[in-house]
Amino acid sequence: MLVFLDVDGTLLPFGADRPYPVYEAAHPLPETATHPLLSRVDPALGDRLGELAALGCELVWATTWLDDANTCLAPWLGLPRLPVVEWPDEADEPRLGTRGPHWKTRPLVTWAAGRSFVWVDDEITDADRAWVAGHHRAPALLHRVDHRHGLTGRDFAVLEEWVSAGGGRAVR
């Protein structure tokens, strides 16, 4: 089962009306691991993501960070290099306006190639769930994260329960 991971708003919270905690690196970092907001990402998230991988999930970066997620964020989290979804050129993607699915939705379904997947992002809507339900036969969990907090223990509980149960039929 694939787990597509967004970064901004998912691993890196933003938009809250309170100061964010600042974390120290928990793992040795290469010189490439630099980003002005990296210290806002809780390194403990790496262990939680590792638990998903231990359940048989393949973690995949689904972010505009592209391979910068591997050179910067993966070392911070103590994760190995992960596959990265390469996004199509904007001109190649049809635009359906604000009522249509997110621009990531079609490429993620294509990338999944019929496999079950979890998509963790802060911008998922009912339009994405409807599009995936109509175009992807395998189980899929589209889990929206509150961008002000990023991934929390409650989010991981939902993901782990769904993965442990083998994935449900419905797109949530």
PDB file of C-alpha atoms in Angstrom:
ATOM      1  CA  MET A   1       0.000   0.000   0.000  1.00  0.00           C
ATOM      2  CA  LEU A   2       1.276   3.447  -0.923  1.00  0.00           C
ATOM      3  CA  VAL A   3       1.274   6.432   1.424  1.00  0.00           C
ATOM      4  CA  PHE A   4       1.502   9.732  -0.457  1.00  0.00           C
ATOM      5  CA  LEU A   5       2.929  12.441   1.818  1.00  0.00           C
ATOM      6  CA  ASP A   6       2.512  16.154   1.361  1.00  0.00           C
ATOM      7  CA  VAL A   7       4.909  18.429   3.289  1.00  0.00           C
ATOM      8  CA  ASP A   8       3.576  21.981   3.639  1.00  0.00           C
ATOM      9  CA  GLY A   9       0.663  21.936   6.071  1.00  0.00           C
ATOM     10  CA  THR A  10       1.098  18.206   6.676  1.00  0.00           C
ATOM     11  CA  LEU A  11       4.584  17.689   8.108  1.00  0.00           C
ATOM     12  CA  LEU A  12       5.350  21.406   8.276  1.00  0.00           C
ATOM     13  CA  PRO A  13       2.455  23.188  10.028  1.00  0.00           C
ATOM     14  CA  PHE A  14       1.605  26.773   9.128  1.00  0.00           C
ATOM     15  CA  GLY A  15      -1.114  29.380   9.544  1.00  0.00           C
ATOM     16  CA  ALA A  16      -1.760  29.067  13.284  1.00  0.00           C
ATOM     17  CA  ASP A  17      -2.279  32.126  15.443  1.00  0.00           C
ATOM     18  CA  ARG A  18       0.292  30.895  17.973  1.00  0.00           C
ATOM     19  CA  PRO A  19       4.060  30.443  17.822  1.00  0.00           C
ATOM     20  CA  TYR A  20       5.246  27.065  16.625  1.00  0.00           C
ATOM     21  CA  PRO A  21       7.584  24.890  18.654  1.00  0.00           C
ATOM     22  CA  VAL A  22      11.155  24.768  17.411  1.00  0.00           C
ATOM     23  CA  TYR A  23      12.888  21.384  17.331  1.00  0.00           C
ATOM     24  CA  GLU A  24      16.504  20.306  17.355  1.00  0.00           C
ATOM     25  CA  ALA A  25      17.800  17.805  14.827  1.00  0.00           C
ATOM     26  CA  ALA A  26      17.444  14.280  16.192  1.00  0.00           C
ATOM     27  CA  HIS A  27      19.647  12.724  13.501  1.00  0.00           C
ATOM     28  CA  PRO A  28      22.983  13.648  11.908  1.00  0.00           C
ATOM     29  CA  LEU A  29      22.261  15.982   8.997  1.00  0.00           C
ATOM     30  CA  PRO A  30      24.130  16.325   5.730  1.00  0.00           C
ATOM     31  CA  GLU A  31      24.999  19.821   4.521  1.00  0.00           C
ATOM     32  CA  THR A  32      22.119  19.556   2.025  1.00  0.00           C
ATOM     33  CA  ALA A  33      19.554  19.440   4.854  1.00  0.00           C
ATOM     34  CA  THR A  34      18.865  23.150   5.034  1.00  0.00           C
ATOM     35  CA  HIS A  35      15.545  24.933   4.951  1.00  0.00           C
ATOM     36  CA  PRO A  36      14.506  28.018   6.928  1.00  0.00           C
ATOM     37  CA  LEU A  37      11.445  26.251   8.408  1.00  0.00           C
ATOM     38  CA  LEU A  38      12.930  22.790   8.942  1.00  0.00           C
ATOM     39  CA  SER A  39      13.154  23.255  12.717  1.00  0.00           C
ATOM     40  CA  ARG A  40       9.355  23.552  12.807  1.00  0.00           C
ATOM     41  CA  VAL A  41       9.004  19.902  11.714  1.00  0.00           C
ATOM     42  CA  ASP A  42       8.838  17.538  14.681  1.00  0.00           C
ATOM     43  CA  PRO A  43      11.575  14.911  14.106  1.00  0.00           C
ATOM     44  CA  ALA A  44       9.408  12.377  16.005  1.00  0.00           C
ATOM     45  CA  LEU A  45       7.156  12.276  12.927  1.00  0.00           C
ATOM     46  CA  GLY A  46       9.878  10.194  11.288  1.00  0.00           C
ATOM     47  CA  ASP A  47       9.346   7.400  13.831  1.00  0.00           C
ATOM     48  CA  ARG A  48       5.583   7.526  13.290  1.00  0.00           C
ATOM     49  CA  LEU A  49       6.058   7.337   9.509  1.00  0.00           C
ATOM     50  CA  GLY A  50       8.462   4.459  10.071  1.00  0.00           C
ATOM     51  CA  GLU A  51       5.675   2.649  11.928  1.00  0.00           C
ATOM     52  CA  LEU A  52       3.483   2.971   8.840  1.00  0.00           C
ATOM     53  CA  ALA A  53       6.319   1.556   6.728  1.00  0.00           C
ATOM     54  CA  ALA A  54       6.622  -1.341   9.196  1.00  0.00           C
ATOM     55  CA  LEU A  55       2.940  -2.088   8.526  1.00  0.00           C
ATOM     56  CA  GLY A  56       3.873  -2.682   4.879  1.00  0.00           C
ATOM     57  CA  CYS A  57       3.376   0.811   3.481  1.00  0.00           C
ATOM     58  CA  GLU A  58       5.604   2.369   0.850  1.00  0.00           C
ATOM     59  CA  LEU A  59       6.103   6.025   1.728  1.00  0.00           C
ATOM     60  CA  VAL A  60       6.146   8.379  -1.274  1.00  0.00           C
ATOM     61  CA  TRP A  61       6.744  12.137  -1.349  1.00  0.00           C
ATOM     62  CA  ALA A  62       3.742  13.862  -2.963  1.00  0.00           C
ATOM     63  CA  THR A  63       4.863  17.442  -2.545  1.00  0.00           C
ATOM     64  CA  THR A  64       6.056  20.440  -4.491  1.00  0.00           C
ATOM     65  CA  TRP A  65       9.307  20.019  -2.571  1.00  0.00           C
ATOM     66  CA  LEU A  66      10.054  17.214  -5.066  1.00  0.00           C
ATOM     67  CA  ASP A  67      13.517  15.717  -4.365  1.00  0.00           C
ATOM     68  CA  ASP A  68      14.297  18.485  -1.861  1.00  0.00           C
ATOM     69  CA  ALA A  69      12.148  16.374   0.465  1.00  0.00           C
ATOM     70  CA  ASN A  70      14.848  13.691   0.202  1.00  0.00           C
ATOM     71  CA  THR A  71      17.866  15.958   0.510  1.00  0.00           C
ATOM     72  CA  CYS A  72      16.447  18.111   3.313  1.00  0.00           C
ATOM     73  CA  LEU A  73      13.458  16.602   5.110  1.00  0.00           C
ATOM     74  CA  ALA A  74      14.209  12.854   5.012  1.00  0.00           C
ATOM     75  CA  PRO A  75      17.495  13.247   6.955  1.00  0.00           C
ATOM     76  CA  TRP A  76      15.747  15.515   9.491  1.00  0.00           C
ATOM     77  CA  LEU A  77      13.127  12.794  10.042  1.00  0.00           C
ATOM     78  CA  GLY A  78      15.608   9.912   9.963  1.00  0.00           C
ATOM     79  CA  LEU A  79      13.965   8.460   6.858  1.00  0.00           C
ATOM     80  CA  PRO A  80      15.690   6.904   3.857  1.00  0.00           C
ATOM     81  CA  ARG A  81      15.326   8.429   0.399  1.00  0.00           C
ATOM     82  CA  LEU A  82      11.739   7.952  -0.723  1.00  0.00           C
ATOM     83  CA  PRO A  83      10.220   7.805  -4.193  1.00  0.00           C
ATOM     84  CA  VAL A  84       9.013  11.205  -5.393  1.00  0.00           C
ATOM     85  CA  VAL A  85       5.917  11.882  -7.486  1.00  0.00           C
ATOM     86  CA  GLU A  86       6.948  13.991 -10.462  1.00  0.00           C
ATOM     87  CA  TRP A  87       4.122  16.369 -11.299  1.00  0.00           C
ATOM     88  CA  PRO A  88       2.996  16.904 -14.886  1.00  0.00           C
ATOM     89  CA  ASP A  89       3.430  20.258 -16.538  1.00  0.00           C
ATOM     90  CA  GLU A  90       0.529  22.543 -15.601  1.00  0.00           C
ATOM     91  CA  ALA A  91      -0.405  22.929 -19.261  1.00  0.00           C
ATOM     92  CA  ASP A  92      -0.966  19.157 -19.461  1.00  0.00           C
ATOM     93  CA  GLU A  93      -3.551  19.116 -16.678  1.00  0.00           C
ATOM     94  CA  PRO A  94      -7.188  20.043 -17.324  1.00  0.00           C
ATOM     95  CA  ARG A  95      -8.517  22.742 -14.996  1.00  0.00           C
ATOM     96  CA  LEU A  96     -11.998  22.325 -13.598  1.00  0.00           C
ATOM     97  CA  GLY A  97     -11.999  25.412 -11.398  1.00  0.00           C
ATOM     98  CA  THR A  98     -12.573  25.487  -7.665  1.00  0.00           C
ATOM     99  CA  ARG A  99     -15.203  22.743  -7.818  1.00  0.00           C
ATOM    100  CA  GLY A 100     -12.910  20.225  -9.450  1.00  0.00           C
ATOM    101  CA  PRO A 101     -10.381  17.954  -7.804  1.00  0.00           C
ATOM    102  CA  HIS A 102      -7.013  19.199  -6.585  1.00  0.00           C
ATOM    103  CA  TRP A 103      -4.276  19.336  -9.219  1.00  0.00           C
ATOM    104  CA  LYS A 104      -2.495  16.443  -7.435  1.00  0.00           C
ATOM    105  CA  THR A 105      -5.456  14.053  -7.551  1.00  0.00           C
ATOM    106  CA  ARG A 106      -5.164  12.721 -11.118  1.00  0.00           C
ATOM    107  CA  PRO A 107      -1.355  12.300 -11.004  1.00  0.00           C
ATOM    108  CA  LEU A 108      -1.586  10.404  -7.705  1.00  0.00           C
ATOM    109  CA  VAL A 109      -4.197   8.004  -9.060  1.00  0.00           C
ATOM    110  CA  THR A 110      -2.021   7.487 -12.137  1.00  0.00           C
ATOM    111  CA  TRP A 111       1.061   6.932  -9.961  1.00  0.00           C
ATOM    112  CA  ALA A 112      -0.835   4.409  -7.811  1.00  0.00           C
ATOM    113  CA  ALA A 113      -1.544   2.359 -10.961  1.00  0.00           C
ATOM    114  CA  GLY A 114      -4.406   0.427  -9.396  1.00  0.00           C
ATOM    115  CA  ARG A 115      -2.728  -0.114  -5.995  1.00  0.00           C
ATOM    116  CA  SER A 116      -4.324   0.808  -2.684  1.00  0.00           C
ATOM    117  CA  PHE A 117      -3.158   4.121  -1.298  1.00  0.00           C
ATOM    118  CA  VAL A 118      -3.399   6.667   1.463  1.00  0.00           C
ATOM    119  CA  TRP A 119      -3.010  10.332   0.568  1.00  0.00           C
ATOM    120  CA  VAL A 120      -2.155  12.664   3.454  1.00  0.00           C
ATOM    121  CA  ASP A 121      -2.537  16.357   2.595  1.00  0.00           C
ATOM    122  CA  ASP A 122      -4.030  19.553   3.984  1.00  0.00           C
ATOM    123  CA  GLU A 123      -5.892  20.456   0.779  1.00  0.00           C
ATOM    124  CA  ILE A 124      -8.037  17.365   0.140  1.00  0.00           C
ATOM    125  CA  THR A 125     -11.733  18.064  -0.520  1.00  0.00           C
ATOM    126  CA  ASP A 126     -14.892  16.104  -1.270  1.00  0.00           C
ATOM    127  CA  ALA A 127     -14.238  16.763  -4.984  1.00  0.00           C
ATOM    128  CA  ASP A 128     -11.006  14.761  -4.674  1.00  0.00           C
ATOM    129  CA  ARG A 129     -12.765  11.931  -2.849  1.00  0.00           C
ATOM    130  CA  ALA A 130     -15.490  11.797  -5.499  1.00  0.00           C
ATOM    131  CA  TRP A 131     -12.976  11.805  -8.355  1.00  0.00           C
ATOM    132  CA  VAL A 132     -10.890   9.031  -6.780  1.00  0.00           C
ATOM    133  CA  ALA A 133     -14.015   6.968  -6.054  1.00  0.00           C
ATOM    134  CA  GLY A 134     -15.012   7.222  -9.716  1.00  0.00           C
ATOM    135  CA  HIS A 135     -11.567   6.586 -11.224  1.00  0.00           C
ATOM    136  CA  HIS A 136      -9.700   4.244  -8.863  1.00  0.00           C
ATOM    137  CA  ARG A 137     -10.964   0.733  -8.135  1.00  0.00           C
ATOM    138  CA  ALA A 138      -8.587  -0.120  -5.285  1.00  0.00           C
ATOM    139  CA  PRO A 139      -9.152   1.110  -1.729  1.00  0.00           C
ATOM    140  CA  ALA A 140      -7.972   4.656  -1.045  1.00  0.00           C
ATOM    141  CA  LEU A 141      -7.979   6.809   2.061  1.00  0.00           C
ATOM    142  CA  LEU A 142      -7.780  10.538   1.403  1.00  0.00           C
ATOM    143  CA  HIS A 143      -6.942  11.999   4.797  1.00  0.00           C
ATOM    144  CA  ARG A 144      -7.069  15.743   5.280  1.00  0.00           C
ATOM    145  CA  VAL A 145      -4.741  17.211   7.903  1.00  0.00           C
ATOM    146  CA  ASP A 146      -5.345  20.526   9.673  1.00  0.00           C
ATOM    147  CA  HIS A 147      -2.568  22.740   8.281  1.00  0.00           C
ATOM    148  CA  ARG A 148      -2.345  24.703  11.533  1.00  0.00           C
ATOM    149  CA  HIS A 149      -1.197  21.597  13.440  1.00  0.00           C
ATOM    150  CA  GLY A 150       0.185  19.236  10.815  1.00  0.00           C
ATOM    151  CA  LEU A 151       0.081  15.490  11.414  1.00  0.00           C
ATOM    152  CA  THR A 152      -0.995  14.655  14.965  1.00  0.00           C
ATOM    153  CA  GLY A 153      -1.365  11.502  17.009  1.00  0.00           C
ATOM    154  CA  ARG A 154      -5.058  11.414  16.067  1.00  0.00           C
ATOM    155  CA  ASP A 155      -4.170  11.508  12.379  1.00  0.00           C
ATOM    156  CA  PHE A 156      -1.708   8.642  12.795  1.00  0.00           C
ATOM    157  CA  ALA A 157      -4.348   6.630  14.687  1.00  0.00           C
ATOM    158  CA  VAL A 158      -6.717   6.963  11.712  1.00  0.00           C
ATOM    159  CA  LEU A 159      -3.991   6.015   9.224  1.00  0.00           C
ATOM    160  CA  GLU A 160      -2.727   3.056  11.248  1.00  0.00           C
ATOM    161  CA  GLU A 161      -6.246   1.723  11.841  1.00  0.00           C
ATOM    162  CA  TRP A 162      -7.097   1.926   8.133  1.00  0.00           C
ATOM    163  CA  VAL A 163      -3.823   0.340   7.022  1.00  0.00           C
ATOM    164  CA  SER A 164      -3.989  -2.395   9.687  1.00  0.00           C
ATOM    165  CA  ALA A 165      -7.508  -3.266   8.547  1.00  0.00           C
ATOM    166  CA  GLY A 166      -6.230  -3.730   5.001  1.00  0.00           C
ATOM    167  CA  GLY A 167      -7.825  -0.560   3.675  1.00  0.00           C
ATOM    168  CA  GLY A 168     -11.499   0.035   3.303  1.00  0.00           C
ATOM    169  CA  ARG A 169     -13.574   0.022   0.165  1.00  0.00           C
ATOM    170  CA  ALA A 170     -14.856   3.560   0.442  1.00  0.00           C
ATOM    171  CA  VAL A 171     -12.809   6.644  -0.286  1.00  0.00           C
ATOM    172  CA  ARG A 172     -12.843   8.733   2.906  1.00  0.00           C
TER     173      ARG A 172
END
